Coordinates of C-alpha atoms in Angstrom, one line a residue:
Chain A
X1 CA -14.6 -27.9 0.3
X2 CA -14.1 -30.0 -2.3
X3 CA -10.8 -32.2 -2.0
X4 CA -9.1 -33.3 -5.2
X5 CA -5.5 -34.6 -4.9
X6 CA -3.9 -31.7 -5.7
X7 CA -6.1 -29.5 -3.7
X8 CA -5.0 -28.6 0.5
X9 CA -6.2 -30.3 3.1
X10 CA -6.9 -27.1 4.7
X11 CA -8.2 -28.6 8.0
X12 CA -4.7 -30.1 8.8
X13 CA -2.5 -26.7 7.8
X14 CA -5.2 -25.0 9.8
X15 CA -3.8 -26.6 13.4
X16 CA 0.0 -25.5 12.6
X17 CA -1.2 -22.1 13.1
X18 CA -2.3 -21.9 17.3
X19 CA -4.0 -18.6 16.4
X20 CA -6.8 -19.3 14.6
X21 CA -8.0 -21.5 17.4
X22 CA -8.5 -18.6 19.7
X23 CA -12.2 -17.1 20.3
X24 CA -12.6 -13.5 20.4
X25 CA -15.1 -11.5 22.2
X26 CA -16.2 -14.4 24.8
X27 CA -17.0 -17.3 22.2
X28 CA -16.2 -16.2 19.0
X29 CA -14.4 -18.6 16.6
X30 CA -11.0 -15.5 14.8
X31 CA -12.3 -15.5 10.9
X32 CA -9.0 -13.9 10.0
X33 CA -9.0 -12.7 6.8
X34 CA -7.0 -9.6 7.1
X35 CA -3.6 -11.6 5.5
X36 CA -3.0 -8.5 3.6
X37 CA -2.0 -6.5 5.9
X38 CA 0.5 -9.6 7.8
X39 CA -0.2 -13.1 7.9
X40 CA 0.1 -15.6 11.0
X41 CA 2.9 -17.7 12.1
X42 CA 2.5 -22.0 11.7
X43 CA 4.1 -23.9 14.7
X44 CA 7.2 -24.1 12.8
X45 CA 8.2 -20.8 12.6
X46 CA 8.2 -19.4 15.6
X47 CA 10.2 -23.8 16.8
X48 CA 12.7 -22.4 14.6
X49 CA 12.5 -19.1 16.3
X50 CA 12.7 -20.2 19.4
X51 CA 15.5 -23.0 18.9
X52 CA 17.6 -20.0 17.4
X53 CA 17.2 -18.2 20.5
X54 CA 17.1 -21.5 23.0
X55 CA 20.3 -23.2 21.3
X56 CA 22.0 -21.4 18.0
X57 CA 22.3 -17.1 19.2
X58 CA 25.1 -15.6 18.8
X59 CA 26.4 -12.8 16.0
X60 CA 27.0 -13.7 13.1
X61 CA 29.9 -13.6 10.9
X62 CA 32.3 -12.3 13.7
X63 CA 33.8 -14.8 16.4
X64 CA 35.3 -18.5 15.6
X65 CA 33.0 -19.5 18.6
X66 CA 31.2 -22.6 18.1
X67 CA 27.4 -20.4 18.4
X68 CA 29.0 -17.7 15.9
X69 CA 29.8 -20.4 13.3
X70 CA 26.2 -22.0 13.9
X71 CA 24.4 -18.6 14.0
X72 CA 26.2 -17.7 10.5
X73 CA 25.5 -21.2 9.3
X74 CA 21.5 -21.0 10.2
X75 CA 21.4 -17.1 8.5
X76 CA 23.4 -17.3 5.4
X77 CA 21.0 -21.0 5.4
X78 CA 18.1 -19.0 5.1
X79 CA 19.1 -16.7 2.3
X80 CA 20.1 -20.3 0.4
X81 CA 16.6 -21.0 1.5
X82 CA 14.8 -17.5 0.2
X83 CA 17.3 -17.5 -3.1
X84 CA 16.0 -20.0 -3.9
X85 CA 12.6 -20.3 -3.5
X86 CA 12.4 -16.5 -5.6
X87 CA 14.5 -18.1 -8.2
X88 CA 17.6 -15.7 -8.1
X89 CA 20.7 -17.4 -10.1
X90 CA 22.8 -16.5 -6.7
X91 CA 22.3 -16.2 -3.6
X92 CA 24.9 -13.4 -3.3
X93 CA 22.0 -11.0 -5.2
X94 CA 18.8 -11.8 -2.0
X95 CA 19.6 -8.9 0.2
X96 CA 17.6 -9.1 4.1
X97 CA 16.0 -5.5 4.5
X98 CA 13.8 -4.6 7.1
X99 CA 10.6 -4.7 5.1
X100 CA 9.7 -3.9 1.9
X101 CA 9.0 -0.3 2.3
X102 CA 13.0 -0.5 3.8
X103 CA 14.1 -2.4 -0.1
X104 CA 12.3 -0.2 -2.0
X105 CA 13.3 2.9 0.0
X106 CA 17.7 1.6 -0.1
X107 CA 16.9 1.7 -4.7
X108 CA 15.7 5.0 -4.3
X109 CA 18.1 6.6 -2.1
X110 CA 21.0 4.8 -3.4
X111 CA 19.4 5.6 -7.3
X112 CA 20.4 9.1 -6.2
X113 CA 23.5 8.8 -5.2
X114 CA 24.3 6.6 -8.2
X115 CA 27.8 7.0 -10.5
X116 CA 26.8 8.5 -14.0
X117 CA 24.9 5.9 -15.7
X118 CA 22.1 4.7 -13.2
X119 CA 22.2 8.2 -10.7
X120 CA 18.5 9.9 -11.1
X121 CA 18.8 13.6 -11.7
X122 CA 17.3 16.6 -13.5
X123 CA 15.5 16.1 -15.6
X124 CA 14.8 11.8 -15.7
X125 CA 11.6 10.5 -15.0
X126 CA 10.5 7.9 -12.6
X127 CA 7.2 6.2 -13.2
X128 CA 4.8 4.5 -10.8
X129 CA 1.2 3.6 -11.0
X130 CA -1.5 4.6 -9.4
X131 CA -2.8 1.0 -7.8
X132 CA 0.6 1.5 -5.8
X133 CA 1.1 0.9 -2.1
X134 CA 2.5 4.9 0.2
X135 CA 5.9 2.5 0.2
X136 CA 6.0 2.8 -3.8
X137 CA 5.1 6.7 -4.0
X138 CA 6.6 8.2 -0.7
X139 CA 10.6 7.6 -1.6
X140 CA 9.5 8.4 -5.1
X141 CA 8.5 11.9 -3.8
X142 CA 11.1 12.0 -1.7
X143 CA 13.7 11.3 -4.7
X144 CA 12.4 13.7 -6.3
X145 CA 12.4 16.3 -4.5
X146 CA 16.4 15.5 -3.3
X147 CA 17.4 15.1 -7.1
X148 CA 14.9 17.2 -9.2
X149 CA 13.1 14.2 -10.8
X150 CA 9.7 13.7 -12.3
X151 CA 7.3 11.0 -11.3
X152 CA 4.8 10.4 -13.9
X153 CA 2.3 7.4 -13.2
X154 CA 0.6 4.6 -15.2
X155 CA -3.7 4.7 -14.4
X156 CA -6.0 2.7 -13.7
X157 CA -9.0 1.9 -15.1
X158 CA -12.2 1.5 -13.9
X159 CA -12.3 -2.4 -12.8
X160 CA -9.7 -2.4 -11.4
X161 CA -6.7 -2.9 -14.1
X162 CA -3.3 -1.0 -15.0
X163 CA -4.6 0.6 -17.8
X164 CA -1.0 0.4 -19.9
X165 CA -2.7 2.3 -23.4
X166 CA -0.6 5.0 -22.7
X167 CA 2.8 2.5 -22.1
X168 CA 4.3 4.4 -24.4
X169 CA 4.3 8.3 -24.2
X170 CA 4.4 7.1 -20.1
X171 CA 8.0 5.4 -20.4
X172 CA 10.1 7.5 -22.7
X173 CA 13.9 7.6 -22.7
X174 CA 14.1 10.1 -20.3
X175 CA 12.9 7.2 -17.9
X176 CA 15.3 6.3 -15.3
X177 CA 13.8 3.3 -13.3
X178 CA 9.6 1.8 -13.5
X179 CA 8.7 0.5 -10.0
X180 CA 5.0 -0.8 -10.0
X181 CA 3.8 -3.1 -7.2
X182 CA 3.1 -7.3 -8.7
X183 CA -0.2 -7.7 -7.1
X184 CA -1.7 -4.1 -5.6
X185 CA -3.1 -4.7 -1.7
X186 CA -6.3 -3.2 -2.2
X187 CA -7.0 -4.3 -5.5
X188 CA -6.3 -7.6 -6.0
X189 CA -4.8 -7.3 -9.2
X190 CA -2.4 -9.6 -10.7
X191 CA -0.6 -6.7 -13.2
X192 CA 2.0 -8.1 -16.4
X193 CA 5.1 -6.7 -14.9
X194 CA 6.3 -8.4 -18.7
X195 CA 4.6 -5.7 -20.6
X196 CA 6.1 -2.7 -18.5
X197 CA 9.2 -4.7 -18.2
X198 CA 9.7 -5.4 -22.1
X199 CA 8.5 -1.3 -22.8
X200 CA 10.9 -0.5 -19.8
X201 CA 14.0 -2.2 -21.7
X202 CA 13.7 -0.8 -24.6
X203 CA 14.3 3.1 -23.5
X204 CA 17.4 1.6 -20.3
X205 CA 15.1 1.8 -17.3
X206 CA 15.2 0.2 -14.3
X207 CA 12.4 -1.6 -13.1
X208 CA 11.9 -2.9 -9.5
X209 CA 8.3 -4.6 -8.4
X210 CA 7.3 -4.9 -5.1
X211 CA 6.0 -8.4 -4.5
X212 CA 4.7 -7.6 -0.9
X213 CA 1.4 -9.5 -2.2
X214 CA 2.7 -11.6 -5.0
X215 CA 5.4 -13.2 -3.4
X216 CA 3.3 -15.1 -0.3
X217 CA 0.5 -15.9 -2.5
X218 CA 2.1 -17.8 -5.2
X219 CA 5.0 -19.0 -7.1
X220 CA 7.4 -16.2 -7.6
X221 CA 9.8 -16.4 -10.4
X222 CA 12.5 -13.5 -9.9
X223 CA 14.4 -14.2 -12.8
X224 CA 11.4 -15.3 -15.3
X225 CA 10.1 -11.6 -14.5
X226 CA 12.7 -9.6 -16.2
X227 CA 12.9 -7.2 -13.2
X228 CA 16.0 -5.7 -12.0
X229 CA 15.0 -5.6 -8.3
X230 CA 12.0 -7.4 -6.6
X231 CA 11.5 -6.2 -2.9
X232 CA 9.0 -8.1 -0.2
X233 CA 8.3 -8.4 3.5
X234 CA 8.3 -11.4 5.7
X235 CA 5.3 -11.1 7.9
X236 CA 3.0 -11.4 5.4
X237 CA 4.7 -15.0 3.7
X238 CA 4.0 -16.7 7.4
X239 CA 7.7 -15.6 8.4
X240 CA 8.0 -12.4 11.2
X241 CA 8.2 -8.9 11.2
X242 CA 11.4 -7.7 11.0
X243 CA 12.0 -9.8 7.8
X244 CA 12.0 -8.2 4.0
X245 CA 14.6 -8.8 1.0
X246 CA 15.3 -7.0 -1.7
X247 CA 16.0 -9.5 -4.4
X248 CA 18.7 -7.3 -7.5
X249 CA 20.6 -8.0 -10.2
X250 CA 24.4 -8.9 -9.4
X251 CA 26.0 -6.6 -11.4
X252 CA 23.7 -3.6 -11.1
X253 CA 24.2 -4.1 -6.8
X254 CA 28.1 -4.3 -7.3
X255 CA 28.3 -0.8 -8.6
X256 CA 24.8 1.0 -7.0
X257 CA 26.4 3.0 -4.2
X258 CA 25.4 1.3 -1.1
X259 CA 22.5 2.3 1.7
X260 CA 23.5 2.1 4.9
X261 CA 27.6 2.4 6.2
X262 CA 28.2 0.4 9.8
X263 CA 29.8 -2.8 10.5
X264 CA 29.4 -5.7 8.3
X265 CA 29.0 -4.0 5.1
X266 CA 32.8 -3.2 4.6
X267 CA 36.0 -4.4 3.4
X268 CA 39.1 -1.9 4.5
X269 CA 38.1 1.0 7.4
X270 CA 40.9 3.2 7.5
X271 CA 40.0 7.1 9.7
X272 CA 40.5 8.7 5.9
X273 CA 38.7 6.5 4.3
X274 CA 35.9 2.5 4.0
X275 CA 35.5 0.7 1.6
X276 CA 33.5 -1.5 1.3
X277 CA 32.3 -5.3 1.0
X278 CA 30.2 -7.3 -2.0
X279 CA 27.2 -8.0 -1.8
X280 CA 25.0 -8.6 -0.3
X281 CA 26.8 -7.6 2.7
X282 CA 27.2 -4.4 1.1
X283 CA 23.5 -3.5 1.8
X284 CA 23.5 -5.1 5.3
X285 CA 25.6 -2.7 7.5
X286 CA 24.9 -3.7 11.5
X287 CA 23.9 -6.2 13.1
X288 CA 21.2 -8.4 10.9
X289 CA 17.7 -9.4 12.0
X290 CA 19.0 -12.6 12.4
X291 CA 16.3 -14.3 14.0
X292 CA 13.9 -12.9 12.1
X293 CA 15.7 -14.4 9.1
X294 CA 15.8 -17.9 10.9
X295 CA 11.9 -17.6 11.3
X296 CA 11.5 -16.4 7.0
X297 CA 13.4 -19.5 6.5
X298 CA 11.7 -22.1 8.2
X299 CA 8.5 -20.0 6.4
X300 CA 10.4 -21.1 3.3
X301 CA 10.8 -23.9 3.7
X302 CA 6.2 -24.5 4.9
X303 CA 5.3 -22.5 2.1
X304 CA 7.1 -24.8 0.0
X305 CA 6.3 -28.2 1.2
X306 CA 3.0 -27.4 1.2
X307 CA 3.2 -26.2 -2.5
X308 CA 3.5 -22.8 -3.8
X309 CA 1.5 -24.1 -7.1
X310 CA -1.5 -25.7 -4.9
X311 CA -1.5 -22.7 -2.4
X312 CA -1.9 -20.9 -5.5
X313 CA -4.9 -22.2 -6.8
X314 CA -6.5 -22.8 -3.3
X315 CA -6.2 -18.8 -3.3
X316 CA -7.3 -18.7 -6.6
X317 CA -10.7 -21.0 -5.9
X318 CA -10.7 -19.0 -2.9
X319 CA -11.1 -15.7 -5.2
X320 CA -14.1 -16.7 -7.6
X321 CA -15.8 -17.9 -4.0
X322 CA -15.3 -14.7 -2.3
X323 CA -16.4 -12.4 -5.2
X324 CA -19.4 -14.5 -5.9
X325 CA -20.0 -14.6 -2.9
X326 CA -20.4 -11.0 -2.2
X327 CA -21.3 -9.9 -5.0
X328 CA -24.8 -11.1 -4.5
X329 CA -25.0 -9.0 -0.8
X330 CA -27.4 -6.2 -1.9
X331 CA -25.8 -2.8 -1.5
X332 CA -21.9 -4.1 -1.8
X333 CA -19.5 -2.7 -4.6
X334 CA -16.6 -4.4 -4.7
X335 CA -13.8 -2.3 -6.1
X336 CA -10.8 -4.0 -8.2
X337 CA -11.9 -6.9 -10.5
X338 CA -15.3 -8.1 -10.3
X339 CA -13.3 -11.8 -12.1
X340 CA -11.3 -14.5 -10.5
X341 CA -8.8 -13.5 -13.9
X342 CA -5.7 -12.0 -12.8
X343 CA -6.6 -11.7 -9.4
X344 CA -5.9 -12.9 -5.7
X345 CA -8.7 -13.5 -2.5
X346 CA -8.2 -9.9 -1.9
X347 CA -11.2 -8.2 -1.9
X348 CA -12.0 -4.6 -1.2
X349 CA -16.0 -3.2 -1.2
X350 CA -18.1 -1.1 -0.3
X351 CA -21.5 -1.2 1.6
X352 CA -24.7 0.1 1.3
X353 CA -23.3 3.7 2.3
X354 CA -21.9 2.7 6.1
X355 CA -18.2 3.5 6.4
X356 CA -16.3 1.0 7.0
X357 CA -15.2 1.6 10.4
X358 CA -18.5 0.7 11.3
X359 CA -18.5 -2.5 8.9
X360 CA -15.3 -3.3 10.7
X361 CA -16.7 -3.1 14.2
X362 CA -19.5 -4.6 14.1
X363 CA -17.7 -7.4 11.7
X364 CA -14.9 -7.5 14.4
X365 CA -17.6 -7.8 17.4
X366 CA -18.2 -11.1 15.2
X367 CA -14.8 -12.4 15.2
X368 CA -14.3 -11.4 11.9
X369 CA -11.4 -9.7 11.7
X370 CA -10.8 -7.8 8.2
X371 CA -9.3 -4.5 6.6
X372 CA -10.8 -1.2 7.1
X373 CA -9.4 2.4 5.4
X374 CA -7.0 3.5 2.5
X375 CA -5.2 0.6 3.0
X376 CA -1.7 2.7 2.1
X377 CA -2.7 3.3 -1.3
X378 CA -4.9 6.2 -1.3
X379 CA -4.8 7.6 -4.7
X380 CA -6.0 4.6 -5.4
X381 CA -9.0 4.3 -3.0
X382 CA -9.6 8.2 -4.3
X383 CA -9.6 7.3 -7.3
X384 CA -12.9 5.1 -6.6
X385 CA -14.2 8.3 -5.5
X386 CA -14.9 7.0 -2.1
X387 CA -12.7 8.1 0.9
X388 CA -12.1 3.8 2.3
X389 CA -12.9 0.0 1.7
X390 CA -13.6 -2.8 3.6
X391 CA -11.1 -5.2 2.4
X392 CA -11.4 -8.8 3.3
X393 CA -8.5 -11.2 2.1
X394 CA -7.6 -14.8 1.9
X395 CA -4.3 -16.8 2.7
X396 CA -3.8 -20.9 2.3
X397 CA -6.1 -21.5 5.9
X398 CA -8.8 -19.9 4.6
X399 CA -12.0 -21.8 4.2
X400 CA -14.9 -20.6 2.0
X401 CA -16.8 -21.6 4.9
X402 CA -14.8 -18.6 6.5
X403 CA -16.0 -16.5 4.0
X404 CA -19.8 -17.1 4.2
X405 CA -19.1 -16.2 7.7
X406 CA -18.0 -12.5 6.2
X407 CA -21.4 -12.2 4.6
X408 CA -23.4 -13.5 7.1
X409 CA -21.5 -11.0 9.3
X410 CA -22.4 -8.4 6.8
X411 CA -26.0 -9.3 7.5
X412 CA -25.8 -8.2 10.9
X413 CA -23.5 -4.9 10.2
X414 CA -26.9 -3.8 8.7
X415 CA -28.9 -5.1 11.9
X416 CA -26.9 -1.9 13.5
X417 CA -27.0 0.6 10.8
X418 CA -29.3 -0.2 7.8
Chain B
X1 CA -17.4 -5.3 26.7
X2 CA -20.2 -5.0 24.6
X3 CA -20.3 -3.4 21.2
X4 CA -24.2 -1.8 22.0
X5 CA -22.5 -0.3 25.0
X6 CA -20.4 2.1 21.5
X7 CA -23.0 2.2 19.0
X8 CA -25.9 4.0 21.5
X9 CA -28.9 5.0 20.1
X10 CA -27.8 8.0 20.5
X11 CA -24.6 7.7 18.7
X12 CA -26.8 5.9 15.6
X13 CA -29.7 8.8 15.4
X14 CA -27.3 11.4 15.5
X15 CA -25.3 9.9 12.3
X16 CA -28.6 8.6 10.4
X17 CA -29.9 12.5 11.3
X18 CA -27.5 15.2 11.3
X19 CA -27.8 18.6 13.6
X20 CA -26.3 21.3 11.6
X21 CA -25.0 19.4 9.5
X22 CA -23.5 21.3 5.7
X23 CA -21.6 24.6 5.7
X24 CA -22.6 27.8 5.7
X25 CA -22.3 31.8 6.0
X26 CA -20.9 33.8 7.5
X27 CA -18.3 31.9 9.4
X28 CA -15.3 33.7 10.7
X29 CA -12.4 30.9 10.7
X30 CA -12.4 27.2 9.0
X31 CA -10.3 24.2 9.3
X32 CA -9.6 21.3 7.5
X33 CA -9.1 17.8 9.2
X34 CA -8.7 14.4 8.8
X35 CA -7.6 10.7 10.6
X36 CA -4.5 9.6 8.5
X37 CA -5.5 6.3 9.6
X38 CA -8.8 5.4 7.5
X39 CA -9.2 8.8 5.6
X40 CA -12.3 10.8 8.0
X41 CA -12.0 14.3 6.6
X42 CA -13.9 16.9 8.1
X43 CA -14.5 20.6 7.1
X44 CA -15.9 22.8 9.6
X45 CA -16.2 26.4 10.4
X46 CA -17.8 28.6 12.9
X47 CA -18.9 32.4 13.1
X48 CA -18.0 34.0 16.4
X49 CA -19.2 37.3 17.9
X50 CA -17.6 39.9 20.1
X51 CA -13.9 39.5 22.1
X52 CA -13.0 38.1 25.0
X53 CA -14.6 36.6 27.4
X54 CA -17.1 38.0 25.4
X55 CA -17.2 36.3 22.5
X56 CA -19.8 33.7 21.6
X57 CA -20.1 30.9 18.9
X58 CA -23.4 31.8 17.1
X59 CA -22.7 29.0 14.7
X60 CA -20.8 26.3 13.5
X61 CA -21.8 24.4 10.4
X62 CA -19.3 21.4 8.7
X63 CA -19.5 19.1 5.6
X64 CA -17.5 15.8 6.6
X65 CA -17.2 11.7 5.2
X66 CA -16.6 9.4 8.2
X67 CA -17.8 6.7 10.4
X68 CA -20.8 6.3 12.4
X69 CA -18.2 7.8 15.3
X70 CA -17.0 10.9 13.3
X71 CA -19.8 12.2 12.0
X72 CA -22.3 11.5 15.3
X73 CA -19.2 13.2 17.3
X74 CA -19.5 16.7 15.1
X75 CA -23.2 16.3 15.3
X76 CA -23.4 16.3 19.0
X77 CA -20.6 19.0 19.4
X78 CA -22.9 21.3 17.1
X79 CA -25.4 21.2 20.2
X80 CA -22.7 21.5 22.9
X81 CA -21.2 24.3 21.4
X82 CA -23.6 27.1 19.4
X83 CA -25.2 29.9 21.1
X84 CA -22.5 29.6 24.2
X85 CA -19.4 31.9 24.4
X86 CA -16.6 30.1 23.8
X87 CA -15.0 29.5 27.3
X88 CA -18.0 27.9 27.7
X89 CA -17.4 25.8 24.3
X90 CA -13.7 25.6 25.4
X91 CA -14.7 23.7 29.0
X92 CA -16.6 21.3 27.1
X93 CA -14.6 20.5 24.8
X94 CA -11.9 19.5 27.3
X95 CA -14.2 17.5 29.5
X96 CA -15.8 15.2 25.9
X97 CA -12.0 14.8 25.3
X98 CA -11.3 13.7 28.9
X99 CA -14.0 11.2 28.3
X100 CA -13.0 9.7 25.2
X101 CA -8.9 8.9 26.3
X102 CA -10.2 7.7 30.0
X103 CA -10.0 4.3 28.7
X104 CA -13.6 4.3 30.4
X105 CA -12.1 5.2 33.8
X106 CA -14.0 9.0 33.8
X107 CA -17.6 9.2 34.9
X108 CA -19.2 11.6 32.4
X109 CA -21.8 14.5 33.6
X110 CA -24.7 14.8 31.4
X111 CA -25.2 17.7 32.3
X112 CA -22.3 18.6 30.8
X113 CA -22.0 17.4 27.8
X114 CA -26.2 15.9 27.0
X115 CA -26.0 13.4 24.2
X116 CA -22.2 13.4 24.3
X117 CA -22.4 11.3 27.2
X118 CA -22.8 8.2 24.6
X119 CA -19.3 8.8 23.5
X120 CA -18.1 7.0 27.2
X121 CA -18.2 3.7 25.7
X122 CA -15.6 4.6 21.9
X123 CA -13.3 5.4 25.2
X124 CA -13.2 1.8 25.9
X125 CA -11.8 1.5 21.5
X126 CA -8.5 2.9 21.6
X127 CA -8.6 2.5 17.0
X128 CA -11.8 4.4 17.5
X129 CA -11.1 7.9 20.1
X130 CA -9.1 9.4 16.8
X131 CA -12.7 9.3 15.1
X132 CA -14.9 11.1 17.5
X133 CA -12.2 13.8 18.5
X134 CA -12.4 14.9 14.5
X135 CA -15.1 17.5 15.2
X136 CA -13.8 18.7 18.5
X137 CA -10.4 19.1 17.0
X138 CA -11.7 20.4 13.8
X139 CA -13.5 23.2 16.3
X140 CA -10.9 23.8 18.4
X141 CA -8.8 25.1 15.0
X142 CA -11.8 26.9 13.7
X143 CA -11.8 29.0 17.2
X144 CA -8.1 29.5 17.7
X145 CA -8.0 31.1 14.0
X146 CA -10.9 32.8 14.5
X147 CA -9.6 34.9 17.5
X148 CA -5.7 35.0 15.8
X149 CA -7.7 36.9 13.0
X150 CA -6.6 34.5 10.2
X151 CA -9.7 33.6 9.3

């Protein structure tokens, strides 16, 4: 790695992640390149979770004892951290969910039950893209099924970009919501959300952005993005599993009906009826994932301390390096943009007609963890006429040496199957 | 656990030179199976003559895409069941399924499983067991359809 004033001290960062020093299959150092599936966790996050359970554990928002107040302060403090991290105009716009999937299902569900104006019904159109993760396809299929609405989508180009030449014909006066991924988990493409938002505004459609693969890797400013809702998940950004975030514009969150009913989300309950709390609590029924929120707060602190712009710059360098290295391997076909421009360091590829399962298995034997399959984005994989890909996805703690290990690993794959 | 014990020479041979591949006529029933986690697919046809205890598998043909384990396993399947009675084929299938689901605890009988014993190593890789069974599930389904006369 070249070291400049702005570049990351990756070796120091790696020391914060205990798992990165483990060996697999006997004596092979772990080369973890499956970050788009989930990231590893730094000691600071693990400590925050243990510290919470050891010293402050209690249920939140109920009870006036010391621990309850501390737990509430920690949980709500995590909300403040996340709000600041994404540039939310108000902390009340940050809803904690289980994950991105739940966040997007929440919106799809309440739009089917909303009052006039936002309700999606027969004849209405929902717009998604061909590069969505199943979590941003299936909830809309389910909503369309329930309501009689129609799902339309933007196609993708051969080089892995969104085809927006049909912008005006796909998003029409009938469009009620556009739900799109910010960064594709299969292709690594960074999408021009602002262009879609602009068109959606012209027709009065809402916009939901799936930021699962962008929030961990680049500065995210929800106000600047211009969407109405943004979803992402904690475990891909150094936090624990079981905690996700839905950000939404406050007036919308106030107007939309609740998702799940239960404790925490009410104002007054009589035997006849219930009235609901204000956002964000309106959308957080039941005991929330408190320790997980605390862990996510610690993850946000960690990322902020390192600097999201520096992380993005480091990963941009890695993207260039990995694309060059893989392109030079005979038999590799990269699925997704060929250059690092508007692209992250998640690289899907096919290799010499060898099935990705077999590629992944031989790489694993050498300590290299990649993801193989359709990556829960089957329509996009099918679009490229292939059944599956091998995907190497990098993060702030990855190095160019690990990209080299991947290339070396591929040579071994060919030895077995060539 | 050594990778070679999964990728045995026999498996790689069947993968590179599959037996019985290609969809053929005539057939009595067809089954399409997919492994939703990885996208592996197989379409498998069976031709069965006779009925009840006399029923015999006269042909198995298939087309598919997938990893070496799923494709080689289907190739071995065609060797093991073609020309056998349905009852014999089902007994062989049960032995194969039992072996790959045994997490390596069952010593396979080479007289029954022939080249299929090469898949014993797969049992130690739980993520790959479904790959090894894909073609067999298609065979089981197709035979059931042929018996039910729904082809």
